[in-house]
PDB file of C-alpha atoms in Angstrom:
ATOM      1  CA  UNK N 348      43.092 -41.828 -32.790  1.00 46.00           C
ATOM      2  CA  UNK N 349      43.912 -45.415 -31.773  1.00 45.00           C
ATOM      3  CA  UNK N 350      44.672 -46.123 -28.170  1.00 46.00           C
ATOM      4  CA  UNK N 351      47.762 -48.214 -27.373  1.00 46.00           C
ATOM      5  CA  UNK N 352      45.556 -51.149 -26.381  1.00 47.00           C
ATOM      6  CA  UNK N 353      43.581 -51.164 -29.674  1.00 48.00           C
ATOM      7  CA  UNK N 354      46.835 -50.943 -31.670  1.00 50.00           C
ATOM      8  CA  UNK N 355      48.327 -53.886 -29.773  1.00 51.00           C
ATOM      9  CA  UNK N 356      45.114 -55.912 -30.070  1.00 54.00           C
ATOM     10  CA  UNK N 357      45.003 -55.372 -33.832  1.00 57.00           C
ATOM     11  CA  UNK N 358      48.663 -56.466 -34.168  1.00 61.00           C
ATOM     12  CA  UNK N 359      47.844 -59.538 -32.047  1.00 65.00           C
ATOM     13  CA  UNK N 360      44.908 -60.267 -34.386  1.00 64.00           C
ATOM     14  CA  UNK N 361      47.201 -60.001 -37.428  1.00 71.00           C
ATOM     15  CA  UNK N 362      49.782 -62.248 -35.765  1.00 75.00           C
ATOM     16  CA  UNK N 363      47.158 -64.925 -35.083  1.00 82.00           C
ATOM     17  CA  UNK N 364      45.683 -64.751 -38.580  1.00 90.00           C
ATOM     18  CA  UNK N 365      47.025 -67.110 -41.247  1.00 93.00           C
ATOM     19  CA  UNK N 366      45.647 -65.148 -44.181  1.00 94.00           C
ATOM     20  CA  UNK N 367      42.414 -64.612 -46.105  1.00 96.00           C
ATOM     21  CA  UNK N 368      40.177 -67.166 -47.776  1.00 97.00           C
ATOM     22  CA  UNK N 369      38.287 -65.777 -50.765  1.00 98.00           C
ATOM     23  CA  UNK N 370      35.088 -67.760 -51.313  1.00 98.00           C
ATOM     24  CA  UNK N 371      33.538 -67.016 -54.688  1.00 98.00           C
ATOM     25  CA  UNK N 372      29.855 -67.902 -54.611  1.00 98.00           C
ATOM     26  CA  UNK N 373      29.327 -68.767 -58.274  1.00 98.00           C
ATOM     27  CA  UNK N 374      25.781 -69.994 -58.662  1.00 98.00           C
ATOM     28  CA  UNK N 375      22.863 -71.986 -57.264  1.00 98.00           C
ATOM     29  CA  UNK N 376      21.453 -74.950 -59.150  1.00 98.00           C
ATOM     30  CA  UNK N 377      17.826 -76.174 -58.805  1.00 97.00           C
ATOM     31  CA  UNK N 378      17.263 -74.413 -55.479  1.00 97.00           C
ATOM     32  CA  UNK N 379      14.080 -75.113 -53.579  1.00 94.00           C
ATOM     33  CA  UNK N 380      10.932 -73.074 -54.223  1.00 92.00           C
ATOM     34  CA  UNK N 381       9.958 -71.098 -51.095  1.00 86.00           C
ATOM     35  CA  UNK N 382       7.545 -68.508 -52.537  1.00 80.00           C
ATOM     36  CA  UNK N 383       4.608 -69.295 -54.832  1.00 81.00           C
ATOM     37  CA  UNK N 384       6.578 -70.552 -57.856  1.00 87.00           C
ATOM     38  CA  UNK N 385      10.119 -69.411 -57.212  1.00 90.00           C
ATOM     39  CA  UNK N 386      12.457 -67.972 -54.561  1.00 93.00           C
ATOM     40  CA  UNK N 387      14.576 -64.857 -53.890  1.00 95.00           C
ATOM     41  CA  UNK N 388      17.808 -66.549 -52.752  1.00 97.00           C
ATOM     42  CA  UNK N 389      20.922 -65.269 -51.092  1.00 98.00           C
ATOM     43  CA  UNK N 390      23.847 -67.141 -49.485  1.00 98.00           C
ATOM     44  CA  UNK N 391      25.533 -66.657 -46.121  1.00 98.00           C
ATOM     45  CA  UNK N 392      28.885 -68.121 -45.144  1.00 98.00           C
ATOM     46  CA  UNK N 393      30.202 -68.435 -41.589  1.00 98.00           C
ATOM     47  CA  UNK N 394      33.636 -69.174 -40.252  1.00 97.00           C
ATOM     48  CA  UNK N 395      33.896 -68.931 -36.480  1.00 95.00           C
ATOM     49  CA  UNK N 396      32.237 -65.610 -35.546  1.00 95.00           C
ATOM     50  CA  UNK N 397      32.485 -64.139 -39.070  1.00 97.00           C
ATOM     51  CA  UNK N 398      29.326 -64.055 -41.173  1.00 98.00           C
ATOM     52  CA  UNK N 399      29.093 -62.673 -44.712  1.00 98.00           C
ATOM     53  CA  UNK N 400      26.267 -62.691 -47.268  1.00 98.00           C
ATOM     54  CA  UNK N 401      25.690 -62.274 -50.987  1.00 98.00           C
ATOM     55  CA  UNK N 402      23.100 -59.994 -52.569  1.00 98.00           C
ATOM     56  CA  UNK N 403      19.542 -61.260 -53.060  1.00 97.00           C
ATOM     57  CA  UNK N 404      18.633 -62.427 -56.565  1.00 97.00           C
ATOM     58  CA  UNK N 405      14.913 -62.055 -57.136  1.00 96.00           C
ATOM     59  CA  UNK N 406      12.649 -64.780 -58.563  1.00 95.00           C
ATOM     60  CA  UNK N 407      15.370 -67.277 -59.569  1.00 96.00           C
ATOM     61  CA  UNK N 408      15.914 -70.887 -58.471  1.00 96.00           C
ATOM     62  CA  UNK N 409      19.097 -71.033 -60.581  1.00 98.00           C
ATOM     63  CA  UNK N 410      20.757 -67.753 -59.526  1.00 98.00           C
ATOM     64  CA  UNK N 411      24.218 -66.614 -60.669  1.00 98.00           C
ATOM     65  CA  UNK N 412      25.973 -64.506 -58.015  1.00 98.00           C
ATOM     66  CA  UNK N 413      29.636 -64.567 -59.070  1.00 98.00           C
ATOM     67  CA  UNK N 414      30.315 -62.784 -55.802  1.00 98.00           C
ATOM     68  CA  UNK N 415      33.535 -62.854 -53.730  1.00 98.00           C
ATOM     69  CA  UNK N 416      33.252 -63.098 -49.940  1.00 98.00           C
ATOM     70  CA  UNK N 417      36.494 -62.911 -47.966  1.00 98.00           C
ATOM     71  CA  UNK N 418      37.033 -64.532 -44.601  1.00 97.00           C
ATOM     72  CA  UNK N 419      40.061 -64.228 -42.282  1.00 96.00           C
ATOM     73  CA  UNK N 420      41.466 -67.615 -41.241  1.00 96.00           C
ATOM     74  CA  UNK N 421      43.093 -68.183 -37.860  1.00 94.00           C
ATOM     75  CA  UNK N 422      42.099 -71.819 -37.337  1.00 94.00           C
ATOM     76  CA  UNK N 423      42.184 -74.132 -40.433  1.00 94.00           C
ATOM     77  CA  UNK N 424      40.347 -76.879 -38.555  1.00 95.00           C
ATOM     78  CA  UNK N 425      37.064 -74.869 -38.383  1.00 96.00           C
ATOM     79  CA  UNK N 426      34.591 -75.697 -41.142  1.00 96.00           C
ATOM     80  CA  UNK N 427      32.923 -73.051 -43.312  1.00 98.00           C
ATOM     81  CA  UNK N 428      29.147 -73.162 -43.043  1.00 98.00           C
ATOM     82  CA  UNK N 429      27.122 -72.090 -46.063  1.00 98.00           C
ATOM     83  CA  UNK N 430      23.361 -71.437 -45.830  1.00 98.00           C
ATOM     84  CA  UNK N 431      20.954 -70.420 -48.587  1.00 98.00           C
ATOM     85  CA  UNK N 432      17.911 -68.320 -47.639  1.00 97.00           C
ATOM     86  CA  UNK N 433      14.854 -67.031 -49.444  1.00 96.00           C
ATOM     87  CA  UNK N 434      14.439 -63.309 -48.811  1.00 95.00           C
ATOM     88  CA  UNK N 435      10.942 -62.329 -47.650  1.00 90.00           C
ATOM     89  CA  UNK N 436       9.709 -58.769 -47.136  1.00 86.00           C
ATOM     90  CA  UNK N 437       6.936 -59.353 -44.606  1.00 88.00           C
ATOM     91  CA  UNK N 438       8.173 -62.414 -42.687  1.00 90.00           C
ATOM     92  CA  UNK N 439      11.314 -64.092 -41.528  1.00 93.00           C
ATOM     93  CA  UNK N 440      13.593 -65.304 -44.367  1.00 94.00           C
ATOM     94  CA  UNK N 441      13.084 -68.996 -45.161  1.00 93.00           C
ATOM     95  CA  UNK N 442      16.013 -71.405 -45.036  1.00 95.00           C
ATOM     96  CA  UNK N 443      16.619 -73.122 -48.401  1.00 96.00           C
ATOM     97  CA  UNK N 444      19.302 -75.547 -47.256  1.00 97.00           C
ATOM     98  CA  UNK N 445      22.807 -75.601 -45.871  1.00 98.00           C
ATOM     99  CA  UNK N 446      26.184 -77.188 -46.438  1.00 98.00           C
ATOM    100  CA  UNK N 447      29.510 -77.334 -44.645  1.00 97.00           C
ATOM    101  CA  UNK N 448      33.015 -77.780 -46.018  1.00 97.00           C
ATOM    102  CA  UNK N 449      36.473 -78.244 -44.577  1.00 96.00           C
ATOM    103  CA  UNK N 450      39.333 -75.922 -45.589  1.00 97.00           C
ATOM    104  CA  UNK N 451      42.150 -78.027 -44.106  1.00 95.00           C
ATOM    105  CA  UNK N 452      42.838 -80.003 -47.328  1.00 96.00           C
ATOM    106  CA  UNK N 453      42.992 -76.643 -49.189  1.00 97.00           C
ATOM    107  CA  UNK N 454      45.421 -75.201 -46.569  1.00 96.00           C
ATOM    108  CA  UNK N 455      47.522 -78.397 -46.712  1.00 95.00           C
ATOM    109  CA  UNK N 456      47.812 -77.980 -50.518  1.00 96.00           C
ATOM    110  CA  UNK N 457      48.974 -74.370 -50.012  1.00 94.00           C
ATOM    111  CA  UNK N 458      51.815 -75.626 -47.803  1.00 93.00           C
ATOM    112  CA  UNK N 459      53.191 -77.931 -50.538  1.00 93.00           C
ATOM    113  CA  UNK N 460      56.312 -77.010 -52.534  1.00 90.00           C
ATOM    114  CA  UNK N 461      54.668 -76.002 -55.842  1.00 91.00           C
ATOM    115  CA  UNK N 462      57.641 -74.436 -57.536  1.00 87.00           C
ATOM    116  CA  UNK N 463      58.040 -75.518 -61.126  1.00 90.00           C
ATOM    117  CA  UNK N 464      54.680 -77.313 -61.387  1.00 93.00           C
ATOM    118  CA  UNK N 465      52.816 -76.789 -64.666  1.00 95.00           C
ATOM    119  CA  UNK N 466      49.562 -74.837 -64.548  1.00 94.00           C
ATOM    120  CA  UNK N 467      46.597 -77.163 -64.303  1.00 95.00           C
ATOM    121  CA  UNK N 468      48.302 -79.718 -62.014  1.00 96.00           C
ATOM    122  CA  UNK N 469      45.854 -81.490 -59.708  1.00 96.00           C
ATOM    123  CA  UNK N 470      47.257 -81.379 -56.169  1.00 96.00           C
ATOM    124  CA  UNK N 471      44.479 -83.270 -54.403  1.00 96.00           C
ATOM    125  CA  UNK N 472      41.079 -84.869 -55.124  1.00 96.00           C
ATOM    126  CA  UNK N 473      38.145 -85.160 -52.766  1.00 96.00           C
ATOM    127  CA  UNK N 474      35.321 -87.549 -53.463  1.00 96.00           C
ATOM    128  CA  UNK N 475      31.702 -87.013 -52.367  1.00 96.00           C
ATOM    129  CA  UNK N 476      30.775 -89.143 -49.348  1.00 92.00           C
ATOM    130  CA  UNK N 477      28.446 -89.154 -46.364  1.00 89.00           C
ATOM    131  CA  UNK N 478      30.944 -87.124 -44.316  1.00 88.00           C
ATOM    132  CA  UNK N 479      30.975 -84.138 -46.733  1.00 94.00           C
ATOM    133  CA  UNK N 480      28.487 -82.087 -48.756  1.00 96.00           C
ATOM    134  CA  UNK N 481      30.201 -82.538 -52.109  1.00 97.00           C
ATOM    135  CA  UNK N 482      27.829 -83.250 -55.023  1.00 97.00           C
ATOM    136  CA  UNK N 483      30.741 -84.324 -57.234  1.00 97.00           C
ATOM    137  CA  UNK N 484      34.525 -84.773 -57.108  1.00 97.00           C
ATOM    138  CA  UNK N 485      36.395 -81.618 -56.084  1.00 97.00           C
ATOM    139  CA  UNK N 486      39.985 -81.025 -57.177  1.00 97.00           C
ATOM    140  CA  UNK N 487      42.520 -78.676 -55.623  1.00 97.00           C
ATOM    141  CA  UNK N 488      44.497 -77.307 -58.579  1.00 97.00           C
ATOM    142  CA  UNK N 489      47.649 -75.307 -59.185  1.00 96.00           C
ATOM    143  CA  UNK N 490      46.679 -72.805 -61.898  1.00 94.00           C
ATOM    144  CA  UNK N 491      48.101 -69.413 -62.886  1.00 91.00           C
ATOM    145  CA  UNK N 492      50.658 -69.577 -60.045  1.00 91.00           C
ATOM    146  CA  UNK N 493      48.067 -70.073 -57.323  1.00 94.00           C
ATOM    147  CA  UNK N 494      46.120 -72.790 -55.590  1.00 96.00           C
ATOM    148  CA  UNK N 495      42.392 -72.913 -56.254  1.00 97.00           C
ATOM    149  CA  UNK N 496      39.536 -75.282 -55.564  1.00 98.00           C
ATOM    150  CA  UNK N 497      36.075 -75.511 -57.105  1.00 97.00           C
ATOM    151  CA  UNK N 498      33.281 -77.290 -55.267  1.00 98.00           C
ATOM    152  CA  UNK N 499      29.690 -78.158 -56.010  1.00 98.00           C
ATOM    153  CA  UNK N 500      27.980 -78.478 -52.634  1.00 98.00           C
ATOM    154  CA  UNK N 501      24.739 -80.444 -52.223  1.00 98.00           C
ATOM    155  CA  UNK N 502      22.480 -78.652 -49.769  1.00 98.00           C
ATOM    156  CA  UNK N 503      21.236 -80.549 -46.723  1.00 97.00           C
ATOM    157  CA  UNK N 504      17.922 -80.292 -44.876  1.00 95.00           C
ATOM    158  CA  UNK N 505      16.062 -79.381 -48.075  1.00 96.00           C
ATOM    159  CA  UNK N 506      14.399 -81.262 -50.923  1.00 95.00           C
ATOM    160  CA  UNK N 507      16.866 -80.120 -53.631  1.00 96.00           C
ATOM    161  CA  UNK N 508      19.594 -77.672 -54.499  1.00 97.00           C
ATOM    162  CA  UNK N 509      23.327 -77.244 -55.030  1.00 98.00           C
ATOM    163  CA  UNK N 510      25.717 -74.293 -54.803  1.00 98.00           C
ATOM    164  CA  UNK N 511      28.943 -73.949 -56.827  1.00 98.00           C
ATOM    165  CA  UNK N 512      31.825 -72.148 -55.131  1.00 98.00           C
ATOM    166  CA  UNK N 513      35.529 -71.534 -55.672  1.00 98.00           C
ATOM    167  CA  UNK N 514      38.259 -71.052 -53.042  1.00 98.00           C
ATOM    168  CA  UNK N 515      41.361 -68.877 -53.393  1.00 97.00           C
ATOM    169  CA  UNK N 516      43.965 -67.857 -50.785  1.00 96.00           C
ATOM    170  CA  UNK N 517      45.268 -64.374 -50.115  1.00 93.00           C
ATOM    171  CA  UNK N 518      48.513 -63.942 -48.167  1.00 90.00           C
ATOM    172  CA  UNK N 519      48.588 -60.838 -45.971  1.00 86.00           C
ATOM    173  CA  UNK N 520      51.730 -58.983 -44.857  1.00 84.00           C
ATOM    174  CA  UNK N 521      51.979 -59.051 -41.075  1.00 81.00           C
ATOM    175  CA  UNK N 522      50.104 -62.326 -40.687  1.00 82.00           C
ATOM    176  CA  UNK N 523      51.670 -65.464 -39.258  1.00 82.00           C
ATOM    177  CA  UNK N 524      51.090 -67.134 -42.637  1.00 80.00           C
ATOM    178  CA  UNK N 525      50.721 -70.827 -43.330  1.00 81.00           C
TER     179      UNK N 525
END
């Protein structure tokens, strides 16, 4: 049974949360080799104190995860940190690169008045530059009555590798919302 303090702290948590960010980890492209000829990659994402990870895909430098990881968002100014690791059985997992991306432009697009816009409308474009990890232009799009963004992230601190992801927003009843 919940104590009164845990019930009030969970309602406070819901009141401070804006909603949920669903990060679909689609695939890795040309990831670094960390074993003899290949790697056993998995991805972690971090937002604040939250940390989630995909499953390990064995012996594949071009893995396809198509896996949804869902983060609760309270502060849209915090970046999401993505790290790719090579799973090892007998030693510490090797880092295969990392990337960081901002969610504020995505949140800003969610706050726009989108009523009546045709599906496929581009709401915002972000170009790759030294200040971000984008490998190519990323568009925030209004499609099927929701805002989505696809990104191809170039991994840093590694010789090669990119990760394709997609962002979607989930409104939660009881949250403060956008």
